[in-house]
PDB file of C-alpha atoms and ligand atoms in Angstrom:
ATOM      1  CA  MET A   1     -17.157  -0.745 -13.304  1.00  0.00           C
ATOM      2  CA  SER A   2     -17.079  -0.764 -17.029  1.00  0.00           C
ATOM      3  CA  ASN A   3     -20.081  -3.172 -17.290  1.00  0.00           C
ATOM      4  CA  GLY A   4     -22.169  -0.798 -15.472  1.00  0.00           C
ATOM      5  CA  GLU A   5     -22.122  -2.551 -12.089  1.00  0.00           C
ATOM      6  CA  LYS A   6     -21.565  -0.305  -9.029  1.00  0.00           C
ATOM      7  CA  ALA A   7     -20.226  -1.370  -5.659  1.00  0.00           C
ATOM      8  CA  GLU A   8     -21.694   0.352  -2.653  1.00  0.00           C
ATOM      9  CA  SER A   9     -19.144   0.820   0.118  1.00  0.00           C
ATOM     10  CA  PRO A  10     -20.348   0.327   3.712  1.00  0.00           C
ATOM     11  CA  SER A  11     -21.040   3.648   5.358  1.00  0.00           C
ATOM     12  CA  TYR A  12     -18.459   4.549   8.145  1.00  0.00           C
ATOM     13  CA  LYS A  13     -20.273   7.706   8.896  1.00  0.00           C
ATOM     14  CA  LYS A  14     -21.874   6.630  12.172  1.00  0.00           C
ATOM     15  CA  LEU A  15     -18.892   4.865  13.494  1.00  0.00           C
ATOM     16  CA  ASP A  16     -16.862   7.921  12.401  1.00  0.00           C
ATOM     17  CA  GLN A  17     -19.201  10.153  14.397  1.00  0.00           C
ATOM     18  CA  LYS A  18     -18.860   8.085  17.436  1.00  0.00           C
ATOM     19  CA  VAL A  19     -15.027   8.042  17.242  1.00  0.00           C
ATOM     20  CA  ARG A  20     -15.008  11.824  17.014  1.00  0.00           C
ATOM     21  CA  LYS A  21     -17.265  12.300  19.826  1.00  0.00           C
ATOM     22  CA  LEU A  22     -15.165   9.953  22.074  1.00  0.00           C
ATOM     23  CA  GLN A  23     -12.011  11.759  20.918  1.00  0.00           C
ATOM     24  CA  ARG A  24     -13.454  15.027  22.229  1.00  0.00           C
ATOM     25  CA  LYS A  25     -14.340  13.408  25.412  1.00  0.00           C
ATOM     26  CA  LEU A  26     -10.923  11.938  25.738  1.00  0.00           C
ATOM     27  CA  ALA A  27      -9.350  15.343  25.313  1.00  0.00           C
ATOM     28  CA  ARG A  28     -11.305  16.629  28.289  1.00  0.00           C
ATOM     29  CA  GLN A  29     -10.504  13.641  30.608  1.00  0.00           C
ATOM     30  CA  PRO A  30      -7.766  14.061  33.240  1.00  0.00           C
ATOM     31  CA  LYS A  31      -4.610  12.057  32.209  1.00  0.00           C
ATOM     32  CA  ASP A  32      -3.944   8.728  33.940  1.00  0.00           C
ATOM     33  CA  SER A  33      -7.656   8.512  34.961  1.00  0.00           C
ATOM     34  CA  ARG A  34      -9.543   5.247  34.870  1.00  0.00           C
ATOM     35  CA  ARG A  35     -12.293   6.800  32.873  1.00  0.00           C
ATOM     36  CA  ARG A  36      -9.846   8.050  30.282  1.00  0.00           C
ATOM     37  CA  ASN A  37      -8.538   4.620  29.826  1.00  0.00           C
ATOM     38  CA  VAL A  38     -11.962   3.307  29.298  1.00  0.00           C
ATOM     39  CA  THR A  39     -12.619   5.888  26.532  1.00  0.00           C
ATOM     40  CA  ARG A  40      -9.230   5.172  24.978  1.00  0.00           C
ATOM     41  CA  ILE A  41     -10.087   1.531  24.689  1.00  0.00           C
ATOM     42  CA  ARG A  42     -13.556   2.355  23.255  1.00  0.00           C
ATOM     43  CA  ILE A  43     -11.977   4.402  20.547  1.00  0.00           C
ATOM     44  CA  ALA A  44      -9.474   1.559  19.705  1.00  0.00           C
ATOM     45  CA  LYS A  45     -12.372  -0.833  19.407  1.00  0.00           C
ATOM     46  CA  LEU A  46     -14.191   1.410  17.070  1.00  0.00           C
ATOM     47  CA  HIS A  47     -11.154   1.833  14.764  1.00  0.00           C
ATOM     48  CA  ASN A  48     -10.929  -1.896  14.822  1.00  0.00           C
ATOM     49  CA  GLN A  49     -14.564  -2.227  13.889  1.00  0.00           C
ATOM     50  CA  ILE A  50     -14.081   0.094  10.992  1.00  0.00           C
ATOM     51  CA  ALA A  51     -10.967  -1.654   9.783  1.00  0.00           C
ATOM     52  CA  ASP A  52     -12.738  -4.936   9.902  1.00  0.00           C
ATOM     53  CA  THR A  53     -15.746  -3.725   8.033  1.00  0.00           C
ATOM     54  CA  ARG A  54     -13.579  -2.228   5.468  1.00  0.00           C
ATOM     55  CA  LYS A  55     -11.213  -5.229   4.975  1.00  0.00           C
ATOM     56  CA  ASP A  56     -14.209  -7.543   4.658  1.00  0.00           C
ATOM     57  CA  PHE A  57     -15.864  -5.306   2.074  1.00  0.00           C
ATOM     58  CA  LEU A  58     -12.658  -4.819  -0.074  1.00  0.00           C
ATOM     59  CA  HIS A  59     -11.720  -8.482   0.126  1.00  0.00           C
ATOM     60  CA  LYS A  60     -15.099  -9.626  -1.095  1.00  0.00           C
ATOM     61  CA  LEU A  61     -15.154  -7.154  -3.876  1.00  0.00           C
ATOM     62  CA  SER A  62     -11.769  -7.791  -5.095  1.00  0.00           C
ATOM     63  CA  THR A  63     -12.379 -11.468  -5.154  1.00  0.00           C
ATOM     64  CA  LYS A  64     -15.461 -10.976  -7.237  1.00  0.00           C
ATOM     65  CA  ILE A  65     -13.804  -8.741  -9.640  1.00  0.00           C
ATOM     66  CA  VAL A  66     -10.813 -10.960 -10.229  1.00  0.00           C
ATOM     67  CA  ASN A  67     -13.042 -14.139 -10.372  1.00  0.00           C
ATOM     68  CA  GLU A  68     -15.215 -12.609 -13.183  1.00  0.00           C
ATOM     69  CA  ASN A  69     -12.579 -10.935 -15.319  1.00  0.00           C
ATOM     70  CA  GLN A  70      -9.461 -12.019 -17.169  1.00  0.00           C
ATOM     71  CA  VAL A  71      -7.984  -8.426 -17.191  1.00  0.00           C
ATOM     72  CA  ILE A  72      -8.308  -5.936 -14.368  1.00  0.00           C
ATOM     73  CA  VAL A  73      -7.594  -2.265 -15.207  1.00  0.00           C
ATOM     74  CA  LEU A  74      -7.607   0.211 -12.325  1.00  0.00           C
ATOM     75  CA  GLU A  75      -6.836   4.030 -12.470  1.00  0.00           C
ATOM     76  CA  ASP A  76      -4.108   5.376 -10.360  1.00  0.00           C
ATOM     77  CA  LEU A  77      -6.067   8.009  -8.524  1.00  0.00           C
ATOM     78  CA  ASN A  78      -4.317  10.913  -6.996  1.00  0.00           C
ATOM     79  CA  VAL A  79      -5.550  10.029  -3.538  1.00  0.00           C
ATOM     80  CA  SER A  80      -3.196  12.492  -1.641  1.00  0.00           C
ATOM     81  CA  GLY A  81      -4.312  15.175  -3.985  1.00  0.00           C
ATOM     82  CA  MET A  82      -8.029  14.530  -3.465  1.00  0.00           C
ATOM     83  CA  VAL A  83      -7.501  13.976   0.332  1.00  0.00           C
ATOM     84  CA  LYS A  84      -6.542  17.786   0.517  1.00  0.00           C
ATOM     85  CA  ASN A  85     -10.045  18.576  -0.316  1.00  0.00           C
ATOM     86  CA  ARG A  86     -11.325  18.623   3.343  1.00  0.00           C
ATOM     87  CA  LYS A  87     -14.865  17.635   2.471  1.00  0.00           C
ATOM     88  CA  LEU A  88     -13.668  14.482   0.750  1.00  0.00           C
ATOM     89  CA  SER A  89     -10.659  13.753   2.911  1.00  0.00           C
ATOM     90  CA  ARG A  90     -12.234  11.813   5.682  1.00  0.00           C
ATOM     91  CA  ALA A  91     -14.611   9.929   3.523  1.00  0.00           C
ATOM     92  CA  ILE A  92     -11.804   8.914   1.212  1.00  0.00           C
ATOM     93  CA  SER A  93      -9.368   7.914   3.798  1.00  0.00           C
ATOM     94  CA  ARG A  94     -11.830   5.497   5.146  1.00  0.00           C
ATOM     95  CA  GLN A  95     -12.307   3.777   1.758  1.00  0.00           C
ATOM     96  CA  GLY A  96      -8.857   2.161   1.650  1.00  0.00           C
ATOM     97  CA  TRP A  97      -8.271   2.649  -2.054  1.00  0.00           C
ATOM     98  CA  ARG A  98      -4.698   1.819  -1.911  1.00  0.00           C
ATOM     99  CA  GLU A  99      -5.508  -1.361   0.094  1.00  0.00           C
ATOM    100  CA  PHE A 100      -8.162  -2.186  -2.568  1.00  0.00           C
ATOM    101  CA  ARG A 101      -5.517  -1.971  -5.342  1.00  0.00           C
ATOM    102  CA  THR A 102      -3.033  -4.189  -3.415  1.00  0.00           C
ATOM    103  CA  LEU A 103      -5.815  -6.715  -2.899  1.00  0.00           C
ATOM    104  CA  CYS A 104      -6.723  -6.891  -6.561  1.00  0.00           C
ATOM    105  CA  GLU A 105      -3.098  -7.110  -7.578  1.00  0.00           C
ATOM    106  CA  ARG A 106      -2.463  -9.988  -5.223  1.00  0.00           C
ATOM    107  CA  GLN A 107      -5.580 -11.792  -6.251  1.00  0.00           C
ATOM    108  CA  SER A 108      -4.875 -11.319  -9.910  1.00  0.00           C
ATOM    109  CA  GLU A 109      -1.332 -13.015  -9.323  1.00  0.00           C
ATOM    110  CA  LYS A 110      -2.794 -15.766  -7.591  1.00  0.00           C
ATOM    111  CA  PHE A 111      -5.513 -16.550 -10.041  1.00  0.00           C
ATOM    112  CA  GLY A 112      -3.325 -15.861 -13.148  1.00  0.00           C
ATOM    113  CA  ARG A 113      -5.075 -12.629 -14.198  1.00  0.00           C
ATOM    114  CA  GLU A 114      -3.593  -9.674 -15.986  1.00  0.00           C
ATOM    115  CA  PHE A 115      -3.631  -6.621 -13.643  1.00  0.00           C
ATOM    116  CA  LYS A 116      -2.952  -3.078 -14.994  1.00  0.00           C
ATOM    117  CA  VAL A 117      -2.944   0.478 -13.578  1.00  0.00           C
ATOM    118  CA  ILE A 118      -3.393   3.411 -15.969  1.00  0.00           C
ATOM    119  CA  SER A 119      -1.970   6.815 -15.389  1.00  0.00           C
ATOM    120  CA  ARG A 120      -3.833   9.316 -13.222  1.00  0.00           C
ATOM    121  CA  TRP A 121      -3.289  11.853 -16.079  1.00  0.00           C
ATOM    122  CA  GLU A 122      -5.698  10.035 -18.473  1.00  0.00           C
ATOM    123  CA  PRO A 123      -8.690  12.267 -18.848  1.00  0.00           C
ATOM    124  CA  THR A 124     -11.014   9.430 -18.073  1.00  0.00           C
ATOM    125  CA  SER A 125     -13.827  11.640 -16.918  1.00  0.00           C
ATOM    126  CA  GLN A 126     -13.444  14.257 -19.672  1.00  0.00           C
ATOM    127  CA  VAL A 127     -14.079  12.117 -22.636  1.00  0.00           C
ATOM    128  CA  CYS A 128     -17.233  10.163 -24.177  1.00  0.00           C
ATOM    129  CA  ALA A 129     -16.445   6.592 -23.827  1.00  0.00           C
ATOM    130  CA  ASP A 130     -18.728   5.823 -26.811  1.00  0.00           C
ATOM    131  CA  CYS A 131     -17.500   8.364 -29.382  1.00  0.00           C
ATOM    132  CA  GLY A 132     -14.336   9.928 -27.960  1.00  0.00           C
ATOM    133  CA  PHE A 133     -15.688  13.457 -27.813  1.00  0.00           C
ATOM    134  CA  LYS A 134     -13.818  15.539 -25.146  1.00  0.00           C
ATOM    135  CA  TRP A 135     -16.188  17.578 -23.111  1.00  0.00           C
ATOM    136  CA  GLY A 136     -13.474  18.606 -20.607  1.00  0.00           C
ATOM    137  CA  LYS A 137     -13.316  18.901 -17.045  1.00  0.00           C
ATOM    138  CA  ILE A 138     -16.628  18.623 -15.193  1.00  0.00           C
ATOM    139  CA  ASP A 139     -17.340  19.341 -11.435  1.00  0.00           C
ATOM    140  CA  LEU A 140     -17.344  16.371  -9.158  1.00  0.00           C
ATOM    141  CA  SER A 141     -20.919  17.142  -8.287  1.00  0.00           C
ATOM    142  CA  ILE A 142     -22.064  16.470 -11.890  1.00  0.00           C
ATOM    143  CA  ARG A 143     -22.985  12.745 -12.107  1.00  0.00           C
ATOM    144  CA  SER A 144     -24.062  12.320 -15.665  1.00  0.00           C
ATOM    145  CA  VAL A 145     -23.220  14.024 -18.944  1.00  0.00           C
ATOM    146  CA  LEU A 146     -25.301  14.103 -22.124  1.00  0.00           C
ATOM    147  CA  CYS A 147     -22.759  13.819 -24.847  1.00  0.00           C
ATOM    148  CA  LEU A 148     -23.203  16.628 -27.482  1.00  0.00           C
ATOM    149  CA  SER A 149     -21.573  14.557 -30.085  1.00  0.00           C
ATOM    150  CA  CYS A 150     -23.326  11.208 -30.052  1.00  0.00           C
ATOM    151  CA  GLY A 151     -26.388  12.007 -27.870  1.00  0.00           C
ATOM    152  CA  THR A 152     -25.471   9.381 -25.235  1.00  0.00           C
ATOM    153  CA  GLU A 153     -26.448  10.047 -21.619  1.00  0.00           C
ATOM    154  CA  GLN A 154     -23.200   8.959 -19.793  1.00  0.00           C
ATOM    155  CA  ASP A 155     -23.140   8.103 -16.076  1.00  0.00           C
ATOM    156  CA  ARG A 156     -20.084   9.885 -15.008  1.00  0.00           C
ATOM    157  CA  ASP A 157     -18.567   6.755 -13.089  1.00  0.00           C
ATOM    158  CA  GLU A 158     -19.577   4.129 -15.736  1.00  0.00           C
ATOM    159  CA  ASN A 159     -18.183   6.407 -18.558  1.00  0.00           C
ATOM    160  CA  ALA A 160     -14.878   6.866 -16.691  1.00  0.00           C
ATOM    161  CA  ALA A 161     -14.699   2.950 -15.975  1.00  0.00           C
ATOM    162  CA  LYS A 162     -15.253   2.366 -19.652  1.00  0.00           C
ATOM    163  CA  ASN A 163     -12.494   4.753 -20.693  1.00  0.00           C
ATOM    164  CA  ILE A 164     -10.187   3.183 -18.086  1.00  0.00           C
ATOM    165  CA  GLU A 165     -10.789  -0.285 -19.734  1.00  0.00           C
ATOM    166  CA  GLN A 166     -10.197   1.138 -23.200  1.00  0.00           C
ATOM    167  CA  VAL A 167      -6.902   2.779 -22.111  1.00  0.00           C
ATOM    168  CA  GLY A 168      -5.844  -0.355 -20.307  1.00  0.00           C
ATOM    169  CA  MET A 169      -6.556  -2.545 -23.316  1.00  0.00           C
ATOM    170  CA  GLY A 170      -4.727  -0.066 -25.689  1.00  0.00           C
ATOM    171  CA  ASN A 171      -7.687   0.820 -27.783  1.00  0.00           C
ATOM    172  CA  ARG A 172      -8.439   4.390 -26.960  1.00  0.00           C
ATOM    173  CA  HIS A 173     -10.149   6.891 -29.275  1.00  0.00           C
ATOM    174  CA  ASP A 174      -8.558   8.939 -31.661  1.00  0.00           C
ATOM    175  CA  PHE A 175      -9.571  12.168 -30.096  1.00  0.00           C
ATOM    176  CA  LYS A 176      -8.065  14.319 -33.126  1.00  0.00           C
ATOM    177  CA  ARG A 177      -9.988  12.580 -35.735  1.00  0.00           C
ATOM    178  CA  THR A 178     -13.247  12.735 -33.746  1.00  0.00           C
ATOM    179  CA  ARG A 179     -12.909  16.390 -33.039  1.00  0.00           C
ATOM    180  CA  SER A 180     -12.215  17.437 -36.584  1.00  0.00           C
ATOM    181  CA  GLY A 181     -15.165  15.172 -37.664  1.00  0.00           C
ATOM    182  CA  LEU A 182     -17.618  17.563 -35.835  1.00  0.00           C
TER     183      LEU A 182
HETATM  184 ZN1   ZN B   1     -20.315  10.554 -27.319  1.00  0.00          ZN
END
């Protein structure tokens, strides 16, 4: 978030591993067997457990954010594009980002807050939120950047969040002026 706060998502890794293990088991079990049915029910229960955990987390987080802010700005992330990255795909699918956005939007309406979504094409992770210097694309593994222009050590996520806020509020940096000033 632009105030530097971070929300830690619950980990679905263990539940996910259990699901996958059971799915492999299911594939080996004879059709119409009683045991197969037991496995099937166990998988369904795990899926419910994951969904409930996620719903609870997202609900609490969106309520908190909407409560504490007058304007809520989110970035329209290219979720389907990111999900093509196989390493990220499972983890991202579990996060329920779309669900989170819907929750924030609904809560904002309910409590009379302004809700905005900015374009996914804004270079929110490529620009210093403090001085506007454009350092360009950085690999997802890089978590912080030392800005060559103003010397600020920027946390990747917090910097992007600040940029999202600035774009959403309509006061973005003048990139051209900043660059020519170097
Ligand atoms: Zn800077």
